[in-house]
Amino acid sequence: MTGHELATERLLAQDALAVPIEHAPVQDDDVLGGHPTMGAETLHTHGDVELGVWEITSGVVKDTEVEEMFVVLSGRGLVELADGSSIPLAAGTVVRLRAGDRTRWIVYETLRKIYVLLPDHEEPTP
């Protein structure tokens, strides 16, 4: 195998902003405002770890999180946590969410992120 072939096998996305993502409406029970759609494309899995691209259109949704780290690629929004804290989201923001975190996502402009889902080794947040 040549060096070029090895590099090609390791390349997960040439441009994460251009990865096609098929959207579907967010479940009605999770929508708190607007008519958001979302979708994800898994780029790689290794054991219990998953890496991919996720996108959501504008609106307000609630969620219970899994163990995750992510980097916002584009868009703007705000994640509010049940403890009253919030995290502004914009291109370049890096966030860690813990399994069990209850969140409210306020998306002002279609948000795209690279995510890494990790095994849940910690106790969920009450």
GROMACS .gro file of C-alpha atoms in nm:
model
  126
    1MET     CA    1   0.000   0.000   0.000
    2THR     CA    2   0.135   0.344  -0.089
    3GLY     CA    3   0.154   0.642   0.146
    4HIS     CA    4  -0.125   0.810  -0.051
    5GLU     CA    5  -0.355   0.506  -0.008
    6LEU     CA    6  -0.284   0.499   0.367
    7ALA     CA    7  -0.363   0.869   0.398
    8THR     CA    8  -0.687   0.823   0.203
    9GLU     CA    9  -0.796   0.545   0.442
   10ARG     CA   10  -0.743   0.781   0.735
   11LEU     CA   11  -0.927   1.077   0.582
   12LEU     CA   12  -1.278   1.086   0.731
   13ALA     CA   13  -1.402   1.402   0.558
   14GLN     CA   14  -1.226   1.639   0.320
   15ASP     CA   15  -1.457   1.921   0.435
   16ALA     CA   16  -1.678   1.868   0.742
   17LEU     CA   17  -1.892   2.165   0.636
   18ALA     CA   18  -1.978   1.987   0.311
   19VAL     CA   19  -2.064   1.641   0.450
   20PRO     CA   20  -2.418   1.568   0.328
   21ILE     CA   21  -2.666   1.521   0.611
   22GLU     CA   22  -3.021   1.394   0.567
   23HIS     CA   23  -3.259   1.586   0.795
   24ALA     CA   24  -3.581   1.475   0.962
   25PRO     CA   25  -3.820   1.670   1.185
   26VAL     CA   26  -3.733   1.669   1.555
   27GLN     CA   27  -3.980   1.458   1.757
   28ASP     CA   28  -4.276   1.672   1.862
   29ASP     CA   29  -4.222   1.588   2.232
   30ASP     CA   30  -3.877   1.749   2.214
   31VAL     CA   31  -3.973   2.067   2.025
   32LEU     CA   32  -4.027   2.375   2.241
   33GLY     CA   33  -4.035   2.629   1.958
   34GLY     CA   34  -4.027   2.650   1.579
   35HIS     CA   35  -4.008   2.356   1.339
   36PRO     CA   36  -3.649   2.236   1.362
   37THR     CA   37  -3.510   1.947   1.164
   38MET     CA   38  -3.189   1.763   1.240
   39GLY     CA   39  -2.965   1.489   1.115
   40ALA     CA   40  -2.626   1.330   1.163
   41GLU     CA   41  -2.366   1.144   0.964
   42THR     CA   42  -2.139   0.902   1.145
   43LEU     CA   43  -1.783   0.928   1.013
   44HIS     CA   44  -1.612   0.666   1.229
   45THR     CA   45  -1.670   0.428   1.518
   46HIS     CA   46  -1.413   0.257   1.735
   47GLY     CA   47  -1.552   0.037   2.010
   48ASP     CA   48  -1.792   0.253   2.213
   49VAL     CA   49  -1.664   0.580   2.062
   50GLU     CA   50  -1.844   0.747   1.770
   51LEU     CA   51  -1.730   1.047   1.564
   52GLY     CA   52  -1.959   1.231   1.328
   53VAL     CA   53  -2.119   1.548   1.200
   54TRP     CA   54  -2.455   1.667   1.341
   55GLU     CA   55  -2.675   1.952   1.224
   56ILE     CA   56  -2.995   2.119   1.344
   57THR     CA   57  -3.198   2.402   1.193
   58SER     CA   58  -3.332   2.698   1.391
   59GLY     CA   59  -3.578   2.639   1.672
   60VAL     CA   60  -3.582   2.535   2.037
   61VAL     CA   61  -3.551   2.172   2.149
   62LYS     CA   62  -3.496   1.983   2.472
   63ASP     CA   63  -3.272   1.682   2.516
   64THR     CA   64  -3.115   1.448   2.769
   65GLU     CA   65  -2.752   1.418   2.675
   66VAL     CA   66  -2.507   1.133   2.643
   67GLU     CA   67  -2.135   1.164   2.722
   68GLU     CA   68  -2.015   1.389   2.439
   69MET     CA   69  -1.757   1.640   2.329
   70PHE     CA   70  -1.816   1.860   2.026
   71VAL     CA   71  -1.676   2.147   1.822
   72VAL     CA   72  -1.917   2.387   1.652
   73LEU     CA   73  -1.831   2.430   1.284
   74SER     CA   74  -2.097   2.684   1.187
   75GLY     CA   75  -2.416   2.851   1.306
   76ARG     CA   76  -2.520   3.015   1.630
   77GLY     CA   77  -2.714   2.906   1.932
   78LEU     CA   78  -2.722   2.856   2.306
   79VAL     CA   79  -2.730   2.543   2.519
   80GLU     CA   80  -2.905   2.593   2.852
   81LEU     CA   81  -2.843   2.335   3.125
   82ALA     CA   82  -3.091   2.236   3.396
   83ASP     CA   83  -2.865   2.396   3.662
   84GLY     CA   84  -2.935   2.739   3.508
   85SER     CA   85  -2.600   2.778   3.330
   86SER     CA   86  -2.576   2.830   2.956
   87ILE     CA   87  -2.314   2.801   2.684
   88PRO     CA   88  -2.319   3.033   2.381
   89LEU     CA   89  -2.249   2.840   2.061
   90ALA     CA   90  -2.067   2.974   1.756
   91ALA     CA   91  -1.802   2.847   1.514
   92GLY     CA   92  -1.503   2.727   1.714
   93THR     CA   93  -1.684   2.666   2.045
   94VAL     CA   94  -1.572   2.342   2.212
   95VAL     CA   95  -1.812   2.181   2.463
   96ARG     CA   96  -1.833   1.873   2.684
   97LEU     CA   97  -2.174   1.742   2.785
   98ARG     CA   98  -2.216   1.476   3.050
   99ALA     CA   99  -2.447   1.175   3.029
  100GLY     CA  100  -2.780   1.266   3.182
  101ASP     CA  101  -2.745   1.645   3.139
  102ARG     CA  102  -3.088   1.789   3.064
  103THR     CA  103  -3.052   2.063   2.807
  104ARG     CA  104  -3.248   2.313   2.606
  105TRP     CA  105  -3.097   2.403   2.268
  106ILE     CA  106  -3.190   2.745   2.131
  107VAL     CA  107  -3.073   2.751   1.771
  108TYR     CA  108  -3.068   3.093   1.605
  109GLU     CA  109  -2.896   2.987   1.284
  110THR     CA  110  -2.848   2.631   1.151
  111LEU     CA  111  -2.587   2.472   1.374
  112ARG     CA  112  -2.334   2.215   1.254
  113LYS     CA  113  -2.089   2.040   1.482
  114ILE     CA  114  -1.832   1.763   1.486
  115TYR     CA  115  -1.918   1.535   1.777
  116VAL     CA  116  -1.744   1.257   1.967
  117LEU     CA  117  -1.972   1.027   2.168
  118LEU     CA  118  -1.790   0.859   2.454
  119PRO     CA  119  -1.878   0.561   2.673
  120ASP     CA  120  -2.090   0.658   2.976
  121HIS     CA  121  -1.853   0.592   3.265
  122GLU     CA  122  -1.985   0.855   3.504
  123GLU     CA  123  -2.308   0.868   3.696
  124PRO     CA  124  -2.579   1.072   3.518
  125THR     CA  125  -2.647   1.421   3.652
  126PRO     CA  126  -2.963   1.423   3.869
   0.00000   0.00000   0.00000
